[in-house]
mmCIF file with all atom_site columns, C-alpha atoms in Angstrom:
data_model
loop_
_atom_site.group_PDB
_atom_site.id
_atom_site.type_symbol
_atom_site.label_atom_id
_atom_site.label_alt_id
_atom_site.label_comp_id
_atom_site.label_asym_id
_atom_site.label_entity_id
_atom_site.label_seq_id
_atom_site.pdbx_PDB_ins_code
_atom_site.Cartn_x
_atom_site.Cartn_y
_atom_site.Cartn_z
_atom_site.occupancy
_atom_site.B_iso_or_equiv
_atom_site.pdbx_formal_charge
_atom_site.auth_seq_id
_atom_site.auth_comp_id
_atom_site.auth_asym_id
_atom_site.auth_atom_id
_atom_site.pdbx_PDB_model_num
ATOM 1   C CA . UNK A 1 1   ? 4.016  22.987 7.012   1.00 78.00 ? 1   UNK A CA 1
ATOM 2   C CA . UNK A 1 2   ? 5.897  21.889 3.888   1.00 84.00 ? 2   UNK A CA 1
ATOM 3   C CA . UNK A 1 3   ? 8.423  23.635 2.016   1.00 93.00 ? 3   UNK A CA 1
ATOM 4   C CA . UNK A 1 4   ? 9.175  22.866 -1.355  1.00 96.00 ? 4   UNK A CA 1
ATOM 5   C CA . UNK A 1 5   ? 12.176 23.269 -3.840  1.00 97.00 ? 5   UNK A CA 1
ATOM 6   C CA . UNK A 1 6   ? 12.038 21.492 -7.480  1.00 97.00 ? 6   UNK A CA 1
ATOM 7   C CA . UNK A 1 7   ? 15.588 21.651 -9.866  1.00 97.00 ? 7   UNK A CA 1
ATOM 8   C CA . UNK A 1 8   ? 16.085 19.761 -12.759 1.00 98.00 ? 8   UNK A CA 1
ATOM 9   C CA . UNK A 1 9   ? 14.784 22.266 -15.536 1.00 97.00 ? 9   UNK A CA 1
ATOM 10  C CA . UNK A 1 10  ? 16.903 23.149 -18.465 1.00 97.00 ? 10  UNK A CA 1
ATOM 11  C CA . UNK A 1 11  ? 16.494 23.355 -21.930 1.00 98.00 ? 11  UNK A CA 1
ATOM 12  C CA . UNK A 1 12  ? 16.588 20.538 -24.144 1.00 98.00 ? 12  UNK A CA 1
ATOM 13  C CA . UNK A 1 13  ? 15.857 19.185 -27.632 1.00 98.00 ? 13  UNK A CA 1
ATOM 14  C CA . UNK A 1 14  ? 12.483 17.928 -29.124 1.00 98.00 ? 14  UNK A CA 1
ATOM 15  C CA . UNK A 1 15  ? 12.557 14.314 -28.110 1.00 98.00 ? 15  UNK A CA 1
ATOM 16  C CA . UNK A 1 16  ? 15.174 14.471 -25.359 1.00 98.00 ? 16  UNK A CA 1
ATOM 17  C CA . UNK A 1 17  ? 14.030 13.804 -21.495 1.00 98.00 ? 17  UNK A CA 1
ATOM 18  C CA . UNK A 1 18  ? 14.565 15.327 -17.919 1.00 98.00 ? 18  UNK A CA 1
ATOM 19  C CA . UNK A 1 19  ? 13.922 14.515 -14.994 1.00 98.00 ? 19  UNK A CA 1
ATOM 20  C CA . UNK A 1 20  ? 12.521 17.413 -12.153 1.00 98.00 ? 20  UNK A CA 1
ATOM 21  C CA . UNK A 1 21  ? 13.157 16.752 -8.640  1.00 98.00 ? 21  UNK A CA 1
ATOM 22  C CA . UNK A 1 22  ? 11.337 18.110 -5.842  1.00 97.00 ? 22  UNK A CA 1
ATOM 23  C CA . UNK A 1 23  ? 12.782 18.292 -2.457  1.00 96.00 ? 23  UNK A CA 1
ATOM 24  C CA . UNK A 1 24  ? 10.087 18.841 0.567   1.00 94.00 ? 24  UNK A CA 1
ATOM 25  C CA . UNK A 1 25  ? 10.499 19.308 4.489   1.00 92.00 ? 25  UNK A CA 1
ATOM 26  C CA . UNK A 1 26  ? 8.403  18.766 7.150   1.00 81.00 ? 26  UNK A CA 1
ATOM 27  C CA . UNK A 1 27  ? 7.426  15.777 8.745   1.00 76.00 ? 27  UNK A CA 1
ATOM 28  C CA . UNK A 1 28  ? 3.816  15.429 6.799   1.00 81.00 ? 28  UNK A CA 1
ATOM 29  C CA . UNK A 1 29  ? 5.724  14.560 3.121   1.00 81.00 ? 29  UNK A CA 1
ATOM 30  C CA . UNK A 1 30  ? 4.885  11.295 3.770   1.00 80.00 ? 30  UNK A CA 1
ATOM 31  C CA . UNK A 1 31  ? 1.544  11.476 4.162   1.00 84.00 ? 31  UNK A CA 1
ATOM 32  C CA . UNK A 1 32  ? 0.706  14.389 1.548   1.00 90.00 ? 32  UNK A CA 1
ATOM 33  C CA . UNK A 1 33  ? -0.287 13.879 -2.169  1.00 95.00 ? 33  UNK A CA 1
ATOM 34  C CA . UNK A 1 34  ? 2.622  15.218 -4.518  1.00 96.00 ? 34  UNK A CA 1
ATOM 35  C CA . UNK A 1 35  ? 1.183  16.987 -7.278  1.00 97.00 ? 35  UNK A CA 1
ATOM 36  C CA . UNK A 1 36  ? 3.401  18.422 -10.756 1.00 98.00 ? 36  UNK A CA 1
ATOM 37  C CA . UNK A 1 37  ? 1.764  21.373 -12.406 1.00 98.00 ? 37  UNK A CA 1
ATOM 38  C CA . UNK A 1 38  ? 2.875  23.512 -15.157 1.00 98.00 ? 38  UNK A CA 1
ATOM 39  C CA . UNK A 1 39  ? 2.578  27.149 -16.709 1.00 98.00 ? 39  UNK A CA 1
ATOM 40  C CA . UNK A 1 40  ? 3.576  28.441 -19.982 1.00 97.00 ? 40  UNK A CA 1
ATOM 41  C CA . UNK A 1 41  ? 3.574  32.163 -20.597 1.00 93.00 ? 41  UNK A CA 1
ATOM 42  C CA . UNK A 1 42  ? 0.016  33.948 -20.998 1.00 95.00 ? 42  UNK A CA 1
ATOM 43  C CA . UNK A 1 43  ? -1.590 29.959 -19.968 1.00 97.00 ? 43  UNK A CA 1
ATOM 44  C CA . UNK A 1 44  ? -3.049 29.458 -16.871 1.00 97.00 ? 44  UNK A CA 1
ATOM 45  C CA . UNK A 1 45  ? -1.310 26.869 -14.368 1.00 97.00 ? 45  UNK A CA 1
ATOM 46  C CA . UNK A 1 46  ? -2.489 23.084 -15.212 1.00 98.00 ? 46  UNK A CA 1
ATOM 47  C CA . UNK A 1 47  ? -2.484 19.839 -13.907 1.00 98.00 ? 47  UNK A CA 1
ATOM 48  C CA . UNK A 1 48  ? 0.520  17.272 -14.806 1.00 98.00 ? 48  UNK A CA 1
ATOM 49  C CA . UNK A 1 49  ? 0.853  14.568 -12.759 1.00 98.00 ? 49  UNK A CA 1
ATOM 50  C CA . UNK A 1 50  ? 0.050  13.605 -9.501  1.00 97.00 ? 50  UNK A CA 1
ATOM 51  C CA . UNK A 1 51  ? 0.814  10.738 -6.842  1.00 96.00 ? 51  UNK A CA 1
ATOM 52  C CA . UNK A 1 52  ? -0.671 9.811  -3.731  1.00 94.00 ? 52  UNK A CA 1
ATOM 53  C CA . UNK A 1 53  ? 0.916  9.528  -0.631  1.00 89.00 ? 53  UNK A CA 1
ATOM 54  C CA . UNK A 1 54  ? 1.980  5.385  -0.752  1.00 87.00 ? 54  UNK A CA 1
ATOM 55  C CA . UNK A 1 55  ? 2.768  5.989  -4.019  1.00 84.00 ? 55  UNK A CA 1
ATOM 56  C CA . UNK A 1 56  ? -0.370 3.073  -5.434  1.00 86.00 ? 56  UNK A CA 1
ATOM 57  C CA . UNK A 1 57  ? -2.442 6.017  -7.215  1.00 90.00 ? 57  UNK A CA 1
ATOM 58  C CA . UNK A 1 58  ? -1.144 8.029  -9.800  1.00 92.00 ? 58  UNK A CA 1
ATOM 59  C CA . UNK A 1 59  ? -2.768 10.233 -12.532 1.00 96.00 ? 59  UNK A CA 1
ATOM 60  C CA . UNK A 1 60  ? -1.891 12.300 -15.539 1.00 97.00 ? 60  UNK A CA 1
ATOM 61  C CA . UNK A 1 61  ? -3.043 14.896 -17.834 1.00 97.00 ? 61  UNK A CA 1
ATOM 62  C CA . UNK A 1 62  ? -4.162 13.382 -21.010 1.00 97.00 ? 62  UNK A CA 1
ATOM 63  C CA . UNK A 1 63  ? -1.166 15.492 -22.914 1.00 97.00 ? 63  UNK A CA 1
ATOM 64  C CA . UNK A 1 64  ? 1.537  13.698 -21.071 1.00 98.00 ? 64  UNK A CA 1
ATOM 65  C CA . UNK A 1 65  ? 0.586  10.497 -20.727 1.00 98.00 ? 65  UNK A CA 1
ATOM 66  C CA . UNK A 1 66  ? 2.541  7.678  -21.692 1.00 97.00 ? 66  UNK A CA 1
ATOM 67  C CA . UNK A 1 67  ? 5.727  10.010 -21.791 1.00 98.00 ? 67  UNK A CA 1
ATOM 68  C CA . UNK A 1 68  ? 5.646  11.230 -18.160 1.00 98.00 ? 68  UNK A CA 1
ATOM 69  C CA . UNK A 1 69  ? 6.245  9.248  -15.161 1.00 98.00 ? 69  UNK A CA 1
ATOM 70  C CA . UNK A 1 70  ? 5.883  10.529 -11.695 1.00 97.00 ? 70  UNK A CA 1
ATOM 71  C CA . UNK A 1 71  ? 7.154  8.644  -8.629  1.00 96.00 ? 71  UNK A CA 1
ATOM 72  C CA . UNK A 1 72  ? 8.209  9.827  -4.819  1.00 95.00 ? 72  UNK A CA 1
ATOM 73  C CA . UNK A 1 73  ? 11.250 8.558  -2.056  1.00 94.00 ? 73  UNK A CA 1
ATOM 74  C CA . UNK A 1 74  ? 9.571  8.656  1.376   1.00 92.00 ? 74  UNK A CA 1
ATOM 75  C CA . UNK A 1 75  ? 12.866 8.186  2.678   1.00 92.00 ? 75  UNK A CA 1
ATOM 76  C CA . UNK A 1 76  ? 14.436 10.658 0.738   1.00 94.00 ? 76  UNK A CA 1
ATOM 77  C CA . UNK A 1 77  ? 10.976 13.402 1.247   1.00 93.00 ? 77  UNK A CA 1
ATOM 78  C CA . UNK A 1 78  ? 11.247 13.590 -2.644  1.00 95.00 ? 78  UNK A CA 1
ATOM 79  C CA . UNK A 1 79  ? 8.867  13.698 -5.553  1.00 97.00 ? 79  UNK A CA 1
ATOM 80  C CA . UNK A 1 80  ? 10.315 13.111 -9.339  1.00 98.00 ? 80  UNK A CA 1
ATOM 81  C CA . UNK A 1 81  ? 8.519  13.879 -12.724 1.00 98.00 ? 81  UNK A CA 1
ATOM 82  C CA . UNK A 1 82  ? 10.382 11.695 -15.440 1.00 98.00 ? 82  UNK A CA 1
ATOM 83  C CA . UNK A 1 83  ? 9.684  13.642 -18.364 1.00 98.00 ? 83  UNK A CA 1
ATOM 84  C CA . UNK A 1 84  ? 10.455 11.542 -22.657 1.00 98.00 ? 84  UNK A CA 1
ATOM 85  C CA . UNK A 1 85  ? 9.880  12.221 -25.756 1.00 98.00 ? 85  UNK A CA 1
ATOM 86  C CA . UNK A 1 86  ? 9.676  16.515 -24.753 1.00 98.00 ? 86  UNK A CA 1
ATOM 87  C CA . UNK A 1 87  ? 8.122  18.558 -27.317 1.00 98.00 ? 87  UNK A CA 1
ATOM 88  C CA . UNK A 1 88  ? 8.071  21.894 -27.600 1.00 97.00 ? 88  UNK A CA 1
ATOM 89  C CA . UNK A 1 89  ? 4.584  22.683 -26.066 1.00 97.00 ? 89  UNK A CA 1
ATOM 90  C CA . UNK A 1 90  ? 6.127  21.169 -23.002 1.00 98.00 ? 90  UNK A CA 1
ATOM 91  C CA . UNK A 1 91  ? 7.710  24.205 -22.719 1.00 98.00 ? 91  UNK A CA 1
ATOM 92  C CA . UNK A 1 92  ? 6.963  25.913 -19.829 1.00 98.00 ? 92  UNK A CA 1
ATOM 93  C CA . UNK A 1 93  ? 7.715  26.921 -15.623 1.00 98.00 ? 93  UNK A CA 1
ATOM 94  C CA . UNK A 1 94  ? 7.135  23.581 -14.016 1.00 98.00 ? 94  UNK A CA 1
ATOM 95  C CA . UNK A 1 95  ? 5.914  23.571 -10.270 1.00 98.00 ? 95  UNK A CA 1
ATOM 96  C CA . UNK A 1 96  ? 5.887  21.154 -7.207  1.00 98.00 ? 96  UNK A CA 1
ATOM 97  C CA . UNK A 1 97  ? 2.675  21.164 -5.105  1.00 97.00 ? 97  UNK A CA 1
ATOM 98  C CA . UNK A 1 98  ? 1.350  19.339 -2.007  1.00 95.00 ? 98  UNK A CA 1
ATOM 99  C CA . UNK A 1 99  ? -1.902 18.501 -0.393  1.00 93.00 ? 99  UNK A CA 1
ATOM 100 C CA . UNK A 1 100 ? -3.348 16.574 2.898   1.00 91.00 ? 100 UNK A CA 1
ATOM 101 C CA . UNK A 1 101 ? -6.359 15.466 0.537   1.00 87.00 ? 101 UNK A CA 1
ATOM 102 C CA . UNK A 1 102 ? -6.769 12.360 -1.860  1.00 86.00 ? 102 UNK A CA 1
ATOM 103 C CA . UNK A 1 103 ? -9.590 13.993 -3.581  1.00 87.00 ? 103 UNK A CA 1
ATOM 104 C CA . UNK A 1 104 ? -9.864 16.216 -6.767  1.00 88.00 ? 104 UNK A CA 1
ATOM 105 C CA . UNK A 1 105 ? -6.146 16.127 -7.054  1.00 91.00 ? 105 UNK A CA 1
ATOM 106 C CA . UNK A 1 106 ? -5.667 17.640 -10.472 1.00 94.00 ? 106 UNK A CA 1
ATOM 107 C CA . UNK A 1 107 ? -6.942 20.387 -9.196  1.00 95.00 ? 107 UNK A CA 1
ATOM 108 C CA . UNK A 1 108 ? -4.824 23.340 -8.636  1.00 96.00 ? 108 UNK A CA 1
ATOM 109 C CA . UNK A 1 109 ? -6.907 24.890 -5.550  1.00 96.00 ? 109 UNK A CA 1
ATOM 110 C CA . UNK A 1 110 ? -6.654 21.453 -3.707  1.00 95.00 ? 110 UNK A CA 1
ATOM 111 C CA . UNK A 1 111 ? -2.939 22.195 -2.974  1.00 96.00 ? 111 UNK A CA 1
ATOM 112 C CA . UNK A 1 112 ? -1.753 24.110 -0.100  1.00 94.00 ? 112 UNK A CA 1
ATOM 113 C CA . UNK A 1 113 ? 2.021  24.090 -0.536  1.00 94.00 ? 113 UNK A CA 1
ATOM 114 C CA . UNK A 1 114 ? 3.809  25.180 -3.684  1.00 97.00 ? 114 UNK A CA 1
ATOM 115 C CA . UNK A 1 115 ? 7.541  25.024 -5.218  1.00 97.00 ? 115 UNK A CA 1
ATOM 116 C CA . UNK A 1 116 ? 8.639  28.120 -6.692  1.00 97.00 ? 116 UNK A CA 1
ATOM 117 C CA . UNK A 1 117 ? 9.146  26.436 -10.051 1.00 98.00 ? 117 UNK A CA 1
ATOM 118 C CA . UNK A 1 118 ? 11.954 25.117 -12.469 1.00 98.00 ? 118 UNK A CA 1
ATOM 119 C CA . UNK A 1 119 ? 12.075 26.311 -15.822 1.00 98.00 ? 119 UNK A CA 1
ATOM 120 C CA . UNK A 1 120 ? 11.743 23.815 -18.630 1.00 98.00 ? 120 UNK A CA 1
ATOM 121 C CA . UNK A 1 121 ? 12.657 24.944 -22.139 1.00 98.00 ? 121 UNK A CA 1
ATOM 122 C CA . UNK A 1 122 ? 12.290 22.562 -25.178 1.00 98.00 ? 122 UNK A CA 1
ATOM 123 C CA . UNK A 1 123 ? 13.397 23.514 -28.678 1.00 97.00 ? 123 UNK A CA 1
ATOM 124 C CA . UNK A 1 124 ? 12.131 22.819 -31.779 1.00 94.00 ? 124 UNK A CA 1
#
């Protein structure tokens, strides 16, 4: 079992950053891909970023790559999403996921345990 909890949200300017943290317990963090995914109103929830358990594998969505940068603390049982350059179709409820697989992971129904979200607002 996993339990997740992301802060970090808030609103900021076109061009500004912020950086999402997402706090997990349970002893299988370590050994669980982190996934980020994100869902603006009336959108369906989609794949952001995700990084596999040693932290060697990463992958993106093609709309935030080369301005988002996930990484993960073993030691500290925490995922981050690094987030430049925000525009305003970033704009959106940003959640925390994790999975036992290392398959298919920008796909939503390949994680088990979900954050409750952190809002992420980004004006124009």
């Amino acid at each position: 079992q996993v339990q997740l909890v992301e802060s970090g949200g808030g609103l900021v300017q076109a061009g500004g950053s912020l950086r999402l943290s997402c706090a997990a317990s349970g002893r299988t963090f370590s050994t669980s891909t982190m996934g980020w995914f994100r869902q603006a109103p009336g959108s369906e929830r989609e794949f952001v970023a995700a990084i596999k358990w040693n932290g060697d594998i990463t992958d993106y969505a093609d709309s935030v790559k080369g301005r988002f940068a996930i990484s993960r603390d073993n030691a500290k049982n925490t995922v981050y999403l690094q987030m430049n350059s925000l525009k305003p179709e970033d704009t959106a409820v940003y959640y925390c996921a994790a999975t036992r697989t290392i398959v298919a992971i920008t796909r939503r129904d390949r994680y088990e345990y979900w954050g409750q979200g952190t809002q992420v607002t980004v004006s124009s």
